[in-house]
Amino acid sequence: MDSRSLGSILLETSSLTEEQLEQALAVQRERGIRLGEALVQLKLLRSEDILKALSIQLGFPYENGIEVDGIPSDLISQLPISYAKQNEVLPLRREGKTIIVAIADPTNFYALDDLRILLNADVQPVIASSYEIVNAINAAYNKSDDAGDEAISELNEGEDISGDFNEPVDLLDADDEAPIIRLVNTLMFRAVKQRASDIHIEPFEREVKVRFRINGVLYDILSIPKRAHSAILSRIKVMSHLNIAEKRIPQDGRIRIKIAGKDVDIRVSTIPTAHGESSVMRLLDTSSVMLDVDKLGFHPKNLEKFKRLIDHKNGILLVTGPTGSGKTTTLYAALTKLNTNEVKILTAEDPVEYQLHGINQMQVNPKIDLTFSSCLRAFLRQDPDIIMVGEIRDSETAEIAIQASLTGHLVLSTLHTNDAPASISRLVDMGIEPFLIASSVIGIVAQRLVRTVCRECARLYTPEDIELERLGIEREFLKGKQLYRAVGCPACLETGYAGRAGIHEVLFITDKVRQLIIKNADASEVKRLAITEGMISLRDDAINKVILGVTTIEEVLRITQEESLG
């Protein structure tokens, strides 16, 4: 064990300077966090640098890369996965009577004491990164990614793939099943591990392509022999309780499973194409859905406006944006904040994506005439305080929503428009009178999702003039700040991005805006007035997030090129 301080060791073993150390120590004192956390938050060092210094200070070896194949299965069986993930620990091997255990926080002595009891042996800790340990836990408890390659190899060798598709098998209990079952299970596991939102299984003339949508972008994952396609679709249909024999019409189903300790809800959609049925599985991780309005990425001014809007007792609040822009998550976060014992909340959704405790949620079903408008009519007889309608799709739904808002209810809903002011024009196009819109709508939130740079590999750089010109800002606006560039590392699957953040514009319906709506002014005129009154446009919010280091110029330009943000 080294008696030197962590800071002293880091000055010798890393690129840290005395000035940077003083800066981190000041942040440590101010925020009451560890020195290592302060250094990582300030992006002065990577977490690996801190761990290597800790290994020197505490005298524990640093494990660079965990080989999952060599971990004895009996060690895994003695340690619950929930405990392993919560404490970021994993037994690796035996050395005599001692068990070597990887741990991300070597100062977590309580966990080490627990391991001695759980494993019934002395333990010797080695330090590894949190990322390495979590990945190894997933692989050790849920089969390695090689299972998919093995299954495909078996398919290529011509093994019988007809299988017995009558009974779906639990994902974690499929050790000795047919290769098709292992392949489908592995795809789901890999999708969760790589934080994918969708799995696309697309048949073509000679092959079946598997793609994952990660942070809004599609990536090729596997190519599967065409003759396995029918069996794969049958397996997916069995798991989602769809009709295996019906291949001519689209079908929708649902799969509920647990993967690596996470409850995952999978929405399944199949459609017939020229080369067979195409399937898309949308993964909804119910354990990680963001239900806190403070963590949705709102600019402080926008957050204050949004909170004022949802505090209204009546009126319509609209959230707009294209499919996959996080509208439902924003509405769920608002409902979670509003959900108290004093109010009754009813929702009509298509489909119900996440179960919210204490809120009455209804799924629309057009086949039995249970539409958004019919749900809304029924809601008004249920004495609600707050109503959420998944989407205003037609004039009938819009009219009932307005009626509900004018009779003392707060109504939350979504629209598909490019920005906030365009929502007013959309309602007018539906046949709603401008004076009704002006008297019922209290605010409109437009949003998009941009990918956030990976904190492990992002690099500071000074942008070229042409980049700033494309973004539409002057160099003086940066005030000498450097921006981040996405690089790519194993932690972000070499994409340079990890996760997504929202960009927003919040249109508060003020008296002046209300007057323009009554005059049936166009969206551009409403937008100009709103900006003079302090509205932050989507583009300005995106630029602000580039300057703050949340995202990159390239990402904002990608979103901007897809559609005009104004």
mmCIF file with all atom_site columns, N, CA, C and O in Angstrom, residues 10 13-14 40 45-55 62-64 127-132 455-457 489-491:
data_model
loop_
_atom_site.group_PDB
_atom_site.id
_atom_site.type_symbol
_atom_site.label_atom_id
_atom_site.label_alt_id
_atom_site.label_comp_id
_atom_site.label_asym_id
_atom_site.label_entity_id
_atom_site.label_seq_id
_atom_site.pdbx_PDB_ins_code
_atom_site.Cartn_x
_atom_site.Cartn_y
_atom_site.Cartn_z
_atom_site.occupancy
_atom_site.B_iso_or_equiv
_atom_site.pdbx_formal_charge
_atom_site.auth_seq_id
_atom_site.auth_comp_id
_atom_site.auth_asym_id
_atom_site.auth_atom_id
_atom_site.pdbx_PDB_model_num
ATOM 1   N N  . LEU A 1 10  ? -1.240  10.574 -9.197  1.00 0.00 ? 10  LEU A N  1
ATOM 2   C CA . LEU A 1 10  ? -1.734  10.959 -10.531 1.00 0.00 ? 10  LEU A CA 1
ATOM 3   C C  . LEU A 1 10  ? -0.784  11.944 -11.209 1.00 0.00 ? 10  LEU A C  1
ATOM 4   O O  . LEU A 1 10  ? -0.615  11.918 -12.429 1.00 0.00 ? 10  LEU A O  1
ATOM 5   N N  . THR A 1 13  ? 1.854   9.592  -12.642 1.00 0.00 ? 13  THR A N  1
ATOM 6   C CA . THR A 1 13  ? 1.492   8.511  -13.577 1.00 0.00 ? 13  THR A CA 1
ATOM 7   C C  . THR A 1 13  ? 0.609   8.962  -14.735 1.00 0.00 ? 13  THR A C  1
ATOM 8   O O  . THR A 1 13  ? 0.335   8.159  -15.631 1.00 0.00 ? 13  THR A O  1
ATOM 9   N N  . SER A 1 14  ? 0.127   10.181 -14.712 1.00 0.00 ? 14  SER A N  1
ATOM 10  C CA . SER A 1 14  ? -0.784  10.640 -15.772 1.00 0.00 ? 14  SER A CA 1
ATOM 11  C C  . SER A 1 14  ? -0.343  12.002 -16.293 1.00 0.00 ? 14  SER A C  1
ATOM 12  O O  . SER A 1 14  ? 0.675   12.549 -15.862 1.00 0.00 ? 14  SER A O  1
ATOM 13  N N  . VAL A 1 40  ? -12.799 13.286 -13.480 1.00 0.00 ? 40  VAL A N  1
ATOM 14  C CA . VAL A 1 40  ? -13.526 12.739 -14.634 1.00 0.00 ? 40  VAL A CA 1
ATOM 15  C C  . VAL A 1 40  ? -14.594 13.725 -15.103 1.00 0.00 ? 40  VAL A C  1
ATOM 16  O O  . VAL A 1 40  ? -14.771 13.950 -16.305 1.00 0.00 ? 40  VAL A O  1
ATOM 17  N N  . LEU A 1 45  ? -9.097  13.742 -16.782 1.00 0.00 ? 45  LEU A N  1
ATOM 18  C CA . LEU A 1 45  ? -8.575  12.380 -16.877 1.00 0.00 ? 45  LEU A CA 1
ATOM 19  C C  . LEU A 1 45  ? -9.707  11.422 -17.193 1.00 0.00 ? 45  LEU A C  1
ATOM 20  O O  . LEU A 1 45  ? -10.877 11.749 -16.981 1.00 0.00 ? 45  LEU A O  1
ATOM 21  N N  . ARG A 1 46  ? -9.352  10.219 -17.662 1.00 0.00 ? 46  ARG A N  1
ATOM 22  C CA . ARG A 1 46  ? -10.341 9.173  -17.879 1.00 0.00 ? 46  ARG A CA 1
ATOM 23  C C  . ARG A 1 46  ? -10.433 8.311  -16.631 1.00 0.00 ? 46  ARG A C  1
ATOM 24  O O  . ARG A 1 46  ? -9.516  8.285  -15.798 1.00 0.00 ? 46  ARG A O  1
ATOM 25  N N  . SER A 1 47  ? -11.545 7.593  -16.487 1.00 0.00 ? 47  SER A N  1
ATOM 26  C CA . SER A 1 47  ? -11.737 6.773  -15.297 1.00 0.00 ? 47  SER A CA 1
ATOM 27  C C  . SER A 1 47  ? -10.641 5.722  -15.154 1.00 0.00 ? 47  SER A C  1
ATOM 28  O O  . SER A 1 47  ? -10.252 5.353  -14.046 1.00 0.00 ? 47  SER A O  1
ATOM 29  N N  . GLU A 1 48  ? -10.086 5.232  -16.298 1.00 0.00 ? 48  GLU A N  1
ATOM 30  C CA . GLU A 1 48  ? -9.010  4.246  -16.238 1.00 0.00 ? 48  GLU A CA 1
ATOM 31  C C  . GLU A 1 48  ? -7.768  4.812  -15.556 1.00 0.00 ? 48  GLU A C  1
ATOM 32  O O  . GLU A 1 48  ? -7.076  4.104  -14.814 1.00 0.00 ? 48  GLU A O  1
ATOM 33  N N  . ASP A 1 49  ? -7.488  6.104  -15.795 1.00 0.00 ? 49  ASP A N  1
ATOM 34  C CA . ASP A 1 49  ? -6.339  6.735  -15.149 1.00 0.00 ? 49  ASP A CA 1
ATOM 35  C C  . ASP A 1 49  ? -6.502  6.740  -13.636 1.00 0.00 ? 49  ASP A C  1
ATOM 36  O O  . ASP A 1 49  ? -5.542  6.505  -12.891 1.00 0.00 ? 49  ASP A O  1
ATOM 37  N N  . ILE A 1 50  ? -7.711  7.010  -13.169 1.00 0.00 ? 50  ILE A N  1
ATOM 38  C CA . ILE A 1 50  ? -7.985  7.044  -11.729 1.00 0.00 ? 50  ILE A CA 1
ATOM 39  C C  . ILE A 1 50  ? -7.816  5.650  -11.134 1.00 0.00 ? 50  ILE A C  1
ATOM 40  O O  . ILE A 1 50  ? -7.216  5.470  -10.075 1.00 0.00 ? 50  ILE A O  1
ATOM 41  N N  . LEU A 1 51  ? -8.368  4.642  -11.840 1.00 0.00 ? 51  LEU A N  1
ATOM 42  C CA . LEU A 1 51  ? -8.296  3.274  -11.331 1.00 0.00 ? 51  LEU A CA 1
ATOM 43  C C  . LEU A 1 51  ? -6.858  2.782  -11.239 1.00 0.00 ? 51  LEU A C  1
ATOM 44  O O  . LEU A 1 51  ? -6.473  2.100  -10.276 1.00 0.00 ? 51  LEU A O  1
ATOM 45  N N  . LYS A 1 52  ? -6.031  3.122  -12.224 1.00 0.00 ? 52  LYS A N  1
ATOM 46  C CA . LYS A 1 52  ? -4.632  2.698  -12.194 1.00 0.00 ? 52  LYS A CA 1
ATOM 47  C C  . LYS A 1 52  ? -3.894  3.340  -11.020 1.00 0.00 ? 52  LYS A C  1
ATOM 48  O O  . LYS A 1 52  ? -3.058  2.703  -10.366 1.00 0.00 ? 52  LYS A O  1
ATOM 49  N N  . ALA A 1 53  ? -4.219  4.611  -10.741 1.00 0.00 ? 53  ALA A N  1
ATOM 50  C CA . ALA A 1 53  ? -3.600  5.282  -9.599  1.00 0.00 ? 53  ALA A CA 1
ATOM 51  C C  . ALA A 1 53  ? -4.070  4.665  -8.285  1.00 0.00 ? 53  ALA A C  1
ATOM 52  O O  . ALA A 1 53  ? -3.288  4.502  -7.342  1.00 0.00 ? 53  ALA A O  1
ATOM 53  N N  . LEU A 1 54  ? -5.357  4.306  -8.225  1.00 0.00 ? 54  LEU A N  1
ATOM 54  C CA . LEU A 1 54  ? -5.879  3.658  -7.018  1.00 0.00 ? 54  LEU A CA 1
ATOM 55  C C  . LEU A 1 54  ? -5.211  2.302  -6.789  1.00 0.00 ? 54  LEU A C  1
ATOM 56  O O  . LEU A 1 54  ? -4.964  1.895  -5.651  1.00 0.00 ? 54  LEU A O  1
ATOM 57  N N  . SER A 1 55  ? -4.944  1.596  -7.880  1.00 0.00 ? 55  SER A N  1
ATOM 58  C CA . SER A 1 55  ? -4.298  0.286  -7.736  1.00 0.00 ? 55  SER A CA 1
ATOM 59  C C  . SER A 1 55  ? -2.902  0.437  -7.120  1.00 0.00 ? 55  SER A C  1
ATOM 60  O O  . SER A 1 55  ? -2.466  -0.398 -6.331  1.00 0.00 ? 55  SER A O  1
ATOM 61  N N  . TYR A 1 62  ? -4.253  -4.065 -11.197 1.00 0.00 ? 62  TYR A N  1
ATOM 62  C CA . TYR A 1 62  ? -5.225  -3.513 -12.150 1.00 0.00 ? 62  TYR A CA 1
ATOM 63  C C  . TYR A 1 62  ? -5.436  -4.531 -13.257 1.00 0.00 ? 62  TYR A C  1
ATOM 64  O O  . TYR A 1 62  ? -4.487  -4.969 -13.910 1.00 0.00 ? 62  TYR A O  1
ATOM 65  N N  . GLU A 1 63  ? -6.698  -4.937 -13.450 1.00 0.00 ? 63  GLU A N  1
ATOM 66  C CA . GLU A 1 63  ? -7.050  -5.963 -14.454 1.00 0.00 ? 63  GLU A CA 1
ATOM 67  C C  . GLU A 1 63  ? -7.486  -5.261 -15.735 1.00 0.00 ? 63  GLU A C  1
ATOM 68  O O  . GLU A 1 63  ? -8.542  -4.605 -15.781 1.00 0.00 ? 63  GLU A O  1
ATOM 69  N N  . ASN A 1 64  ? -6.674  -5.378 -16.774 1.00 0.00 ? 64  ASN A N  1
ATOM 70  C CA . ASN A 1 64  ? -6.991  -4.703 -18.038 1.00 0.00 ? 64  ASN A CA 1
ATOM 71  C C  . ASN A 1 64  ? -7.575  -5.720 -19.011 1.00 0.00 ? 64  ASN A C  1
ATOM 72  O O  . ASN A 1 64  ? -6.865  -6.413 -19.720 1.00 0.00 ? 64  ASN A O  1
ATOM 73  N N  . ILE A 1 127 ? -8.589  -4.493 -9.482  1.00 0.00 ? 127 ILE A N  1
ATOM 74  C CA . ILE A 1 127 ? -9.368  -3.332 -9.932  1.00 0.00 ? 127 ILE A CA 1
ATOM 75  C C  . ILE A 1 127 ? -9.595  -3.412 -11.432 1.00 0.00 ? 127 ILE A C  1
ATOM 76  O O  . ILE A 1 127 ? -8.672  -3.697 -12.205 1.00 0.00 ? 127 ILE A O  1
ATOM 77  N N  . ALA A 1 128 ? -10.842 -3.161 -11.850 1.00 0.00 ? 128 ALA A N  1
ATOM 78  C CA . ALA A 1 128 ? -11.188 -3.095 -13.278 1.00 0.00 ? 128 ALA A CA 1
ATOM 79  C C  . ALA A 1 128 ? -12.193 -1.974 -13.475 1.00 0.00 ? 128 ALA A C  1
ATOM 80  O O  . ALA A 1 128 ? -12.853 -1.547 -12.528 1.00 0.00 ? 128 ALA A O  1
ATOM 81  N N  . SER A 1 129 ? -12.320 -1.487 -14.698 1.00 0.00 ? 129 SER A N  1
ATOM 82  C CA . SER A 1 129 ? -13.244 -0.387 -14.960 1.00 0.00 ? 129 SER A CA 1
ATOM 83  C C  . SER A 1 129 ? -14.688 -0.857 -14.844 1.00 0.00 ? 129 SER A C  1
ATOM 84  O O  . SER A 1 129 ? -14.991 -2.038 -15.056 1.00 0.00 ? 129 SER A O  1
ATOM 85  N N  . SER A 1 130 ? -15.546 0.072  -14.497 1.00 0.00 ? 130 SER A N  1
ATOM 86  C CA . SER A 1 130 ? -16.974 -0.227 -14.386 1.00 0.00 ? 130 SER A CA 1
ATOM 87  C C  . SER A 1 130 ? -17.511 -0.790 -15.694 1.00 0.00 ? 130 SER A C  1
ATOM 88  O O  . SER A 1 130 ? -18.287 -1.748 -15.711 1.00 0.00 ? 130 SER A O  1
ATOM 89  N N  . TYR A 1 131 ? -17.065 -0.218 -16.810 1.00 0.00 ? 131 TYR A N  1
ATOM 90  C CA . TYR A 1 131 ? -17.523 -0.667 -18.127 1.00 0.00 ? 131 TYR A CA 1
ATOM 91  C C  . TYR A 1 131 ? -17.133 -2.127 -18.371 1.00 0.00 ? 131 TYR A C  1
ATOM 92  O O  . TYR A 1 131 ? -17.937 -2.941 -18.818 1.00 0.00 ? 131 TYR A O  1
ATOM 93  N N  . GLU A 1 132 ? -15.862 -2.470 -18.064 1.00 0.00 ? 132 GLU A N  1
ATOM 94  C CA . GLU A 1 132 ? -15.378 -3.842 -18.250 1.00 0.00 ? 132 GLU A CA 1
ATOM 95  C C  . GLU A 1 132 ? -16.182 -4.825 -17.396 1.00 0.00 ? 132 GLU A C  1
ATOM 96  O O  . GLU A 1 132 ? -16.569 -5.901 -17.852 1.00 0.00 ? 132 GLU A O  1
ATOM 97  N N  . ARG A 1 455 ? -18.211 10.275 -23.093 1.00 0.00 ? 455 ARG A N  1
ATOM 98  C CA . ARG A 1 455 ? -17.300 10.934 -22.153 1.00 0.00 ? 455 ARG A CA 1
ATOM 99  C C  . ARG A 1 455 ? -15.946 10.228 -22.079 1.00 0.00 ? 455 ARG A C  1
ATOM 100 O O  . ARG A 1 455 ? -14.969 10.817 -21.611 1.00 0.00 ? 455 ARG A O  1
ATOM 101 N N  . GLU A 1 456 ? -15.901 8.978  -22.515 1.00 0.00 ? 456 GLU A N  1
ATOM 102 C CA . GLU A 1 456 ? -14.653 8.235  -22.420 1.00 0.00 ? 456 GLU A CA 1
ATOM 103 C C  . GLU A 1 456 ? -13.655 8.618  -23.509 1.00 0.00 ? 456 GLU A C  1
ATOM 104 O O  . GLU A 1 456 ? -12.450 8.562  -23.300 1.00 0.00 ? 456 GLU A O  1
ATOM 105 N N  . CYS A 1 457 ? -14.166 8.990  -24.696 1.00 0.00 ? 457 CYS A N  1
ATOM 106 C CA . CYS A 1 457 ? -13.233 9.192  -25.811 1.00 0.00 ? 457 CYS A CA 1
ATOM 107 C C  . CYS A 1 457 ? -13.341 10.569 -26.473 1.00 0.00 ? 457 CYS A C  1
ATOM 108 O O  . CYS A 1 457 ? -12.576 10.866 -27.398 1.00 0.00 ? 457 CYS A O  1
ATOM 109 N N  . CYS A 1 489 ? -14.690 4.590  -29.174 1.00 0.00 ? 489 CYS A N  1
ATOM 110 C CA . CYS A 1 489 ? -13.941 3.687  -28.300 1.00 0.00 ? 489 CYS A CA 1
ATOM 111 C C  . CYS A 1 489 ? -14.842 2.489  -27.988 1.00 0.00 ? 489 CYS A C  1
ATOM 112 O O  . CYS A 1 489 ? -16.029 2.491  -28.336 1.00 0.00 ? 489 CYS A O  1
ATOM 113 N N  . PRO A 1 490 ? -14.329 1.448  -27.326 1.00 0.00 ? 490 PRO A N  1
ATOM 114 C CA . PRO A 1 490 ? -15.177 0.282  -27.017 1.00 0.00 ? 490 PRO A CA 1
ATOM 115 C C  . PRO A 1 490 ? -16.404 0.639  -26.179 1.00 0.00 ? 490 PRO A C  1
ATOM 116 O O  . PRO A 1 490 ? -17.455 0.018  -26.323 1.00 0.00 ? 490 PRO A O  1
ATOM 117 N N  . ALA A 1 491 ? -16.285 1.651  -25.320 1.00 0.00 ? 491 ALA A N  1
ATOM 118 C CA . ALA A 1 491 ? -17.403 2.016  -24.444 1.00 0.00 ? 491 ALA A CA 1
ATOM 119 C C  . ALA A 1 491 ? -18.612 2.503  -25.229 1.00 0.00 ? 491 ALA A C  1
ATOM 120 O O  . ALA A 1 491 ? -19.753 2.334  -24.805 1.00 0.00 ? 491 ALA A O  1
#
